[in-house]
């Protein structure tokens, strides 16, 4: 699960600032970085605040991050379970992985063995795109600050 952060400048903006192409590329890169960091921080805060799923192993929270791209940044949650938590699941049958004959579950001090089980599905517990409007507003503000910092030589 991921999305791209890209900031483009208009010709009018280039004329108004009088900045070189290299400076504008650096400014938009810093703006995208700040926007991505803001989204990741807000996502982590949302989970820590108990507004989504209850963390069990920490794997999903640790999979949330961002990386620079050649045109901005990519924000991601790359745990295998991320889309299932975000969007929920329908009722479905769980079967053993290829090469296995049965499923094995811990149960009452021993194990329960089944060839398949009917899973009832799960409700969505949005964390990545939850509170989208507020997160987007904060990310845009951080992008603006990053762009201005670079253009004014503060970073």
mmCIF file with all atom_site columns, C-alpha atoms in Angstrom:
data_model
loop_
_atom_site.group_PDB
_atom_site.id
_atom_site.type_symbol
_atom_site.label_atom_id
_atom_site.label_alt_id
_atom_site.label_comp_id
_atom_site.label_asym_id
_atom_site.label_entity_id
_atom_site.label_seq_id
_atom_site.pdbx_PDB_ins_code
_atom_site.Cartn_x
_atom_site.Cartn_y
_atom_site.Cartn_z
_atom_site.occupancy
_atom_site.B_iso_or_equiv
_atom_site.pdbx_formal_charge
_atom_site.auth_seq_id
_atom_site.auth_comp_id
_atom_site.auth_asym_id
_atom_site.auth_atom_id
_atom_site.pdbx_PDB_model_num
ATOM 1   C CA . UNK A 1 1   ? 0.000   0.000   0.000   1.00 0.00 ? 1   UNK A CA 1
ATOM 2   C CA . UNK A 1 2   ? 1.592   3.283   -1.066  1.00 0.00 ? 2   UNK A CA 1
ATOM 3   C CA . UNK A 1 3   ? 1.125   6.667   -2.658  1.00 0.00 ? 3   UNK A CA 1
ATOM 4   C CA . UNK A 1 4   ? 3.411   9.207   -4.309  1.00 0.00 ? 4   UNK A CA 1
ATOM 5   C CA . UNK A 1 5   ? 4.075   12.771  -3.152  1.00 0.00 ? 5   UNK A CA 1
ATOM 6   C CA . UNK A 1 6   ? 5.047   15.032  -6.047  1.00 0.00 ? 6   UNK A CA 1
ATOM 7   C CA . UNK A 1 7   ? 5.301   18.794  -6.103  1.00 0.00 ? 7   UNK A CA 1
ATOM 8   C CA . UNK A 1 8   ? 5.347   20.664  -9.379  1.00 0.00 ? 8   UNK A CA 1
ATOM 9   C CA . UNK A 1 9   ? 6.043   24.337  -9.859  1.00 0.00 ? 9   UNK A CA 1
ATOM 10  C CA . UNK A 1 10  ? 4.348   26.489  -12.436 1.00 0.00 ? 10  UNK A CA 1
ATOM 11  C CA . UNK A 1 11  ? 6.080   28.857  -14.815 1.00 0.00 ? 11  UNK A CA 1
ATOM 12  C CA . UNK A 1 12  ? 4.449   31.730  -12.960 1.00 0.00 ? 12  UNK A CA 1
ATOM 13  C CA . UNK A 1 13  ? 5.978   30.518  -9.680  1.00 0.00 ? 13  UNK A CA 1
ATOM 14  C CA . UNK A 1 14  ? 9.394   30.273  -11.351 1.00 0.00 ? 14  UNK A CA 1
ATOM 15  C CA . UNK A 1 15  ? 9.105   33.859  -12.589 1.00 0.00 ? 15  UNK A CA 1
ATOM 16  C CA . UNK A 1 16  ? 7.865   35.195  -9.231  1.00 0.00 ? 16  UNK A CA 1
ATOM 17  C CA . UNK A 1 17  ? 10.662  33.566  -7.237  1.00 0.00 ? 17  UNK A CA 1
ATOM 18  C CA . UNK A 1 18  ? 13.418  34.108  -9.786  1.00 0.00 ? 18  UNK A CA 1
ATOM 19  C CA . UNK A 1 19  ? 14.948  30.865  -8.525  1.00 0.00 ? 19  UNK A CA 1
ATOM 20  C CA . UNK A 1 20  ? 17.119  28.645  -10.680 1.00 0.00 ? 20  UNK A CA 1
ATOM 21  C CA . UNK A 1 21  ? 15.852  25.277  -11.854 1.00 0.00 ? 21  UNK A CA 1
ATOM 22  C CA . UNK A 1 22  ? 18.308  23.531  -9.516  1.00 0.00 ? 22  UNK A CA 1
ATOM 23  C CA . UNK A 1 23  ? 17.109  25.536  -6.520  1.00 0.00 ? 23  UNK A CA 1
ATOM 24  C CA . UNK A 1 24  ? 13.469  24.838  -7.376  1.00 0.00 ? 24  UNK A CA 1
ATOM 25  C CA . UNK A 1 25  ? 14.202  21.108  -7.721  1.00 0.00 ? 25  UNK A CA 1
ATOM 26  C CA . UNK A 1 26  ? 15.831  21.146  -4.297  1.00 0.00 ? 26  UNK A CA 1
ATOM 27  C CA . UNK A 1 27  ? 12.947  23.108  -2.815  1.00 0.00 ? 27  UNK A CA 1
ATOM 28  C CA . UNK A 1 28  ? 10.274  20.792  -4.193  1.00 0.00 ? 28  UNK A CA 1
ATOM 29  C CA . UNK A 1 29  ? 12.298  17.766  -3.083  1.00 0.00 ? 29  UNK A CA 1
ATOM 30  C CA . UNK A 1 30  ? 12.502  19.121  0.467   1.00 0.00 ? 30  UNK A CA 1
ATOM 31  C CA . UNK A 1 31  ? 8.788   19.962  0.372   1.00 0.00 ? 31  UNK A CA 1
ATOM 32  C CA . UNK A 1 32  ? 7.909   16.405  -0.692  1.00 0.00 ? 32  UNK A CA 1
ATOM 33  C CA . UNK A 1 33  ? 10.169  15.001  2.046   1.00 0.00 ? 33  UNK A CA 1
ATOM 34  C CA . UNK A 1 34  ? 8.491   17.133  4.712   1.00 0.00 ? 34  UNK A CA 1
ATOM 35  C CA . UNK A 1 35  ? 5.004   16.221  3.454   1.00 0.00 ? 35  UNK A CA 1
ATOM 36  C CA . UNK A 1 36  ? 5.855   12.497  3.502   1.00 0.00 ? 36  UNK A CA 1
ATOM 37  C CA . UNK A 1 37  ? 7.330   12.709  7.011   1.00 0.00 ? 37  UNK A CA 1
ATOM 38  C CA . UNK A 1 38  ? 4.216   14.528  8.190   1.00 0.00 ? 38  UNK A CA 1
ATOM 39  C CA . UNK A 1 39  ? 1.925   11.804  6.808   1.00 0.00 ? 39  UNK A CA 1
ATOM 40  C CA . UNK A 1 40  ? 4.000   9.039   8.430   1.00 0.00 ? 40  UNK A CA 1
ATOM 41  C CA . UNK A 1 41  ? 4.050   10.854  11.786  1.00 0.00 ? 41  UNK A CA 1
ATOM 42  C CA . UNK A 1 42  ? 0.281   11.416  11.677  1.00 0.00 ? 42  UNK A CA 1
ATOM 43  C CA . UNK A 1 43  ? -0.289  7.748   10.814  1.00 0.00 ? 43  UNK A CA 1
ATOM 44  C CA . UNK A 1 44  ? 1.890   6.578   13.714  1.00 0.00 ? 44  UNK A CA 1
ATOM 45  C CA . UNK A 1 45  ? 0.130   9.009   16.084  1.00 0.00 ? 45  UNK A CA 1
ATOM 46  C CA . UNK A 1 46  ? -3.286  7.745   14.898  1.00 0.00 ? 46  UNK A CA 1
ATOM 47  C CA . UNK A 1 47  ? -2.331  4.158   15.733  1.00 0.00 ? 47  UNK A CA 1
ATOM 48  C CA . UNK A 1 48  ? -0.653  5.063   19.046  1.00 0.00 ? 48  UNK A CA 1
ATOM 49  C CA . UNK A 1 49  ? -3.742  7.065   20.010  1.00 0.00 ? 49  UNK A CA 1
ATOM 50  C CA . UNK A 1 50  ? -5.873  3.911   19.763  1.00 0.00 ? 50  UNK A CA 1
ATOM 51  C CA . UNK A 1 51  ? -7.949  5.198   16.848  1.00 0.00 ? 51  UNK A CA 1
ATOM 52  C CA . UNK A 1 52  ? -7.428  2.150   14.635  1.00 0.00 ? 52  UNK A CA 1
ATOM 53  C CA . UNK A 1 53  ? -6.239  -1.395  15.272  1.00 0.00 ? 53  UNK A CA 1
ATOM 54  C CA . UNK A 1 54  ? -4.645  -2.640  18.486  1.00 0.00 ? 54  UNK A CA 1
ATOM 55  C CA . UNK A 1 55  ? -0.958  -3.313  17.784  1.00 0.00 ? 55  UNK A CA 1
ATOM 56  C CA . UNK A 1 56  ? 0.136   -6.867  18.582  1.00 0.00 ? 56  UNK A CA 1
ATOM 57  C CA . UNK A 1 57  ? 3.547   -7.537  17.085  1.00 0.00 ? 57  UNK A CA 1
ATOM 58  C CA . UNK A 1 58  ? 4.595   -4.056  15.958  1.00 0.00 ? 58  UNK A CA 1
ATOM 59  C CA . UNK A 1 59  ? 5.227   -5.346  12.424  1.00 0.00 ? 59  UNK A CA 1
ATOM 60  C CA . UNK A 1 60  ? 2.558   -3.214  10.771  1.00 0.00 ? 60  UNK A CA 1
ATOM 61  C CA . UNK A 1 61  ? 3.625   -0.015  12.528  1.00 0.00 ? 61  UNK A CA 1
ATOM 62  C CA . UNK A 1 62  ? 7.270   -0.664  11.629  1.00 0.00 ? 62  UNK A CA 1
ATOM 63  C CA . UNK A 1 63  ? 6.351   -1.143  7.976   1.00 0.00 ? 63  UNK A CA 1
ATOM 64  C CA . UNK A 1 64  ? 5.049   2.440   7.689   1.00 0.00 ? 64  UNK A CA 1
ATOM 65  C CA . UNK A 1 65  ? 7.575   4.832   6.208   1.00 0.00 ? 65  UNK A CA 1
ATOM 66  C CA . UNK A 1 66  ? 8.633   6.880   3.235   1.00 0.00 ? 66  UNK A CA 1
ATOM 67  C CA . UNK A 1 67  ? 11.483  6.932   0.733   1.00 0.00 ? 67  UNK A CA 1
ATOM 68  C CA . UNK A 1 68  ? 12.675  9.570   -1.707  1.00 0.00 ? 68  UNK A CA 1
ATOM 69  C CA . UNK A 1 69  ? 11.948  9.079   -5.389  1.00 0.00 ? 69  UNK A CA 1
ATOM 70  C CA . UNK A 1 70  ? 13.401  10.904  -8.365  1.00 0.00 ? 70  UNK A CA 1
ATOM 71  C CA . UNK A 1 71  ? 10.279  13.121  -8.514  1.00 0.00 ? 71  UNK A CA 1
ATOM 72  C CA . UNK A 1 72  ? 9.352   13.458  -4.828  1.00 0.00 ? 72  UNK A CA 1
ATOM 73  C CA . UNK A 1 73  ? 8.633   10.829  -2.193  1.00 0.00 ? 73  UNK A CA 1
ATOM 74  C CA . UNK A 1 74  ? 6.689   7.626   -1.715  1.00 0.00 ? 74  UNK A CA 1
ATOM 75  C CA . UNK A 1 75  ? 4.759   6.961   1.504   1.00 0.00 ? 75  UNK A CA 1
ATOM 76  C CA . UNK A 1 76  ? 4.105   3.287   2.202   1.00 0.00 ? 76  UNK A CA 1
ATOM 77  C CA . UNK A 1 77  ? 2.868   0.628   4.582   1.00 0.00 ? 77  UNK A CA 1
ATOM 78  C CA . UNK A 1 78  ? 4.497   -2.470  3.166   1.00 0.00 ? 78  UNK A CA 1
ATOM 79  C CA . UNK A 1 79  ? 3.427   -5.109  5.692   1.00 0.00 ? 79  UNK A CA 1
ATOM 80  C CA . UNK A 1 80  ? 1.545   -7.911  3.952   1.00 0.00 ? 80  UNK A CA 1
ATOM 81  C CA . UNK A 1 81  ? -1.421  -7.342  6.288   1.00 0.00 ? 81  UNK A CA 1
ATOM 82  C CA . UNK A 1 82  ? -1.696  -3.563  5.726   1.00 0.00 ? 82  UNK A CA 1
ATOM 83  C CA . UNK A 1 83  ? -4.465  -3.572  3.076   1.00 0.00 ? 83  UNK A CA 1
ATOM 84  C CA . UNK A 1 84  ? -6.460  -6.165  5.027   1.00 0.00 ? 84  UNK A CA 1
ATOM 85  C CA . UNK A 1 85  ? -6.396  -3.990  8.144   1.00 0.00 ? 85  UNK A CA 1
ATOM 86  C CA . UNK A 1 86  ? -7.101  -0.776  6.220   1.00 0.00 ? 86  UNK A CA 1
ATOM 87  C CA . UNK A 1 87  ? -9.974  -2.066  4.104   1.00 0.00 ? 87  UNK A CA 1
ATOM 88  C CA . UNK A 1 88  ? -11.145 -5.160  6.026   1.00 0.00 ? 88  UNK A CA 1
ATOM 89  C CA . UNK A 1 89  ? -11.890 -8.542  4.469   1.00 0.00 ? 89  UNK A CA 1
ATOM 90  C CA . UNK A 1 90  ? -14.955 -10.450 3.325   1.00 0.00 ? 90  UNK A CA 1
ATOM 91  C CA . UNK A 1 91  ? -15.829 -13.824 4.756   1.00 0.00 ? 91  UNK A CA 1
ATOM 92  C CA . UNK A 1 92  ? -13.495 -16.389 3.186   1.00 0.00 ? 92  UNK A CA 1
ATOM 93  C CA . UNK A 1 93  ? -12.103 -19.890 3.481   1.00 0.00 ? 93  UNK A CA 1
ATOM 94  C CA . UNK A 1 94  ? -8.556  -20.313 4.779   1.00 0.00 ? 94  UNK A CA 1
ATOM 95  C CA . UNK A 1 95  ? -6.687  -23.300 3.393   1.00 0.00 ? 95  UNK A CA 1
ATOM 96  C CA . UNK A 1 96  ? -3.178  -24.587 4.060   1.00 0.00 ? 96  UNK A CA 1
ATOM 97  C CA . UNK A 1 97  ? -0.288  -23.164 2.080   1.00 0.00 ? 97  UNK A CA 1
ATOM 98  C CA . UNK A 1 98  ? 0.892   -25.193 -0.916  1.00 0.00 ? 98  UNK A CA 1
ATOM 99  C CA . UNK A 1 99  ? 2.799   -28.253 0.208   1.00 0.00 ? 99  UNK A CA 1
ATOM 100 C CA . UNK A 1 100 ? 0.931   -28.427 3.525   1.00 0.00 ? 100 UNK A CA 1
ATOM 101 C CA . UNK A 1 101 ? -1.977  -30.741 4.300   1.00 0.00 ? 101 UNK A CA 1
ATOM 102 C CA . UNK A 1 102 ? -3.621  -28.953 7.225   1.00 0.00 ? 102 UNK A CA 1
ATOM 103 C CA . UNK A 1 103 ? -3.838  -25.821 9.341   1.00 0.00 ? 103 UNK A CA 1
ATOM 104 C CA . UNK A 1 104 ? -2.612  -25.968 12.943  1.00 0.00 ? 104 UNK A CA 1
ATOM 105 C CA . UNK A 1 105 ? -3.832  -23.596 15.679  1.00 0.00 ? 105 UNK A CA 1
ATOM 106 C CA . UNK A 1 106 ? -2.751  -23.460 19.338  1.00 0.00 ? 106 UNK A CA 1
ATOM 107 C CA . UNK A 1 107 ? -5.749  -24.496 21.455  1.00 0.00 ? 107 UNK A CA 1
ATOM 108 C CA . UNK A 1 108 ? -6.045  -25.337 25.152  1.00 0.00 ? 108 UNK A CA 1
ATOM 109 C CA . UNK A 1 109 ? -2.465  -26.422 25.715  1.00 0.00 ? 109 UNK A CA 1
ATOM 110 C CA . UNK A 1 110 ? -2.336  -28.399 22.465  1.00 0.00 ? 110 UNK A CA 1
ATOM 111 C CA . UNK A 1 111 ? -3.159  -27.826 18.831  1.00 0.00 ? 111 UNK A CA 1
ATOM 112 C CA . UNK A 1 112 ? -6.298  -27.886 16.732  1.00 0.00 ? 112 UNK A CA 1
ATOM 113 C CA . UNK A 1 113 ? -5.807  -29.379 13.254  1.00 0.00 ? 113 UNK A CA 1
ATOM 114 C CA . UNK A 1 114 ? -8.150  -28.520 10.350  1.00 0.00 ? 114 UNK A CA 1
ATOM 115 C CA . UNK A 1 115 ? -8.032  -28.936 6.567   1.00 0.00 ? 115 UNK A CA 1
ATOM 116 C CA . UNK A 1 116 ? -9.732  -25.548 6.173   1.00 0.00 ? 116 UNK A CA 1
ATOM 117 C CA . UNK A 1 117 ? -11.605 -22.976 8.239   1.00 0.00 ? 117 UNK A CA 1
ATOM 118 C CA . UNK A 1 118 ? -14.306 -20.451 7.407   1.00 0.00 ? 118 UNK A CA 1
ATOM 119 C CA . UNK A 1 119 ? -13.089 -16.992 8.413   1.00 0.00 ? 119 UNK A CA 1
ATOM 120 C CA . UNK A 1 120 ? -15.965 -14.567 9.129   1.00 0.00 ? 120 UNK A CA 1
ATOM 121 C CA . UNK A 1 121 ? -14.100 -11.589 7.673   1.00 0.00 ? 121 UNK A CA 1
ATOM 122 C CA . UNK A 1 122 ? -12.901 -8.455  9.427   1.00 0.00 ? 122 UNK A CA 1
ATOM 123 C CA . UNK A 1 123 ? -14.161 -4.909  9.674   1.00 0.00 ? 123 UNK A CA 1
ATOM 124 C CA . UNK A 1 124 ? -11.971 -2.159  8.216   1.00 0.00 ? 124 UNK A CA 1
ATOM 125 C CA . UNK A 1 125 ? -9.717  -0.412  10.738  1.00 0.00 ? 125 UNK A CA 1
ATOM 126 C CA . UNK A 1 126 ? -8.368  2.488   8.693   1.00 0.00 ? 126 UNK A CA 1
ATOM 127 C CA . UNK A 1 127 ? -4.983  3.819   9.740   1.00 0.00 ? 127 UNK A CA 1
ATOM 128 C CA . UNK A 1 128 ? -3.139  4.794   6.544   1.00 0.00 ? 128 UNK A CA 1
ATOM 129 C CA . UNK A 1 129 ? -5.808  6.904   4.874   1.00 0.00 ? 129 UNK A CA 1
ATOM 130 C CA . UNK A 1 130 ? -7.839  7.696   8.016   1.00 0.00 ? 130 UNK A CA 1
ATOM 131 C CA . UNK A 1 131 ? -8.437  11.399  8.792   1.00 0.00 ? 131 UNK A CA 1
ATOM 132 C CA . UNK A 1 132 ? -7.318  12.106  5.223   1.00 0.00 ? 132 UNK A CA 1
ATOM 133 C CA . UNK A 1 133 ? -8.382  15.766  5.032   1.00 0.00 ? 133 UNK A CA 1
ATOM 134 C CA . UNK A 1 134 ? -6.577  16.776  8.233   1.00 0.00 ? 134 UNK A CA 1
ATOM 135 C CA . UNK A 1 135 ? -3.444  14.829  7.286   1.00 0.00 ? 135 UNK A CA 1
ATOM 136 C CA . UNK A 1 136 ? -3.433  16.339  3.818   1.00 0.00 ? 136 UNK A CA 1
ATOM 137 C CA . UNK A 1 137 ? -3.742  19.861  5.242   1.00 0.00 ? 137 UNK A CA 1
ATOM 138 C CA . UNK A 1 138 ? -0.791  19.259  7.603   1.00 0.00 ? 138 UNK A CA 1
ATOM 139 C CA . UNK A 1 139 ? 1.275   17.637  4.839   1.00 0.00 ? 139 UNK A CA 1
ATOM 140 C CA . UNK A 1 140 ? 0.654   20.592  2.509   1.00 0.00 ? 140 UNK A CA 1
ATOM 141 C CA . UNK A 1 141 ? 1.628   23.035  5.243   1.00 0.00 ? 141 UNK A CA 1
ATOM 142 C CA . UNK A 1 142 ? 4.853   21.100  5.884   1.00 0.00 ? 142 UNK A CA 1
ATOM 143 C CA . UNK A 1 143 ? 5.577   21.060  2.130   1.00 0.00 ? 143 UNK A CA 1
ATOM 144 C CA . UNK A 1 144 ? 5.125   24.837  1.955   1.00 0.00 ? 144 UNK A CA 1
ATOM 145 C CA . UNK A 1 145 ? 7.445   25.364  4.909   1.00 0.00 ? 145 UNK A CA 1
ATOM 146 C CA . UNK A 1 146 ? 10.072  23.082  3.332   1.00 0.00 ? 146 UNK A CA 1
ATOM 147 C CA . UNK A 1 147 ? 9.897   24.902  0.005   1.00 0.00 ? 147 UNK A CA 1
ATOM 148 C CA . UNK A 1 148 ? 10.202  28.318  1.665   1.00 0.00 ? 148 UNK A CA 1
ATOM 149 C CA . UNK A 1 149 ? 13.071  27.144  3.870   1.00 0.00 ? 149 UNK A CA 1
ATOM 150 C CA . UNK A 1 150 ? 15.045  26.021  0.819   1.00 0.00 ? 150 UNK A CA 1
ATOM 151 C CA . UNK A 1 151 ? 14.233  29.102  -1.263  1.00 0.00 ? 151 UNK A CA 1
ATOM 152 C CA . UNK A 1 152 ? 15.212  31.407  1.615   1.00 0.00 ? 152 UNK A CA 1
ATOM 153 C CA . UNK A 1 153 ? 18.421  29.457  2.304   1.00 0.00 ? 153 UNK A CA 1
ATOM 154 C CA . UNK A 1 154 ? 17.428  28.180  5.755   1.00 0.00 ? 154 UNK A CA 1
ATOM 155 C CA . UNK A 1 155 ? 17.963  24.562  4.762   1.00 0.00 ? 155 UNK A CA 1
#
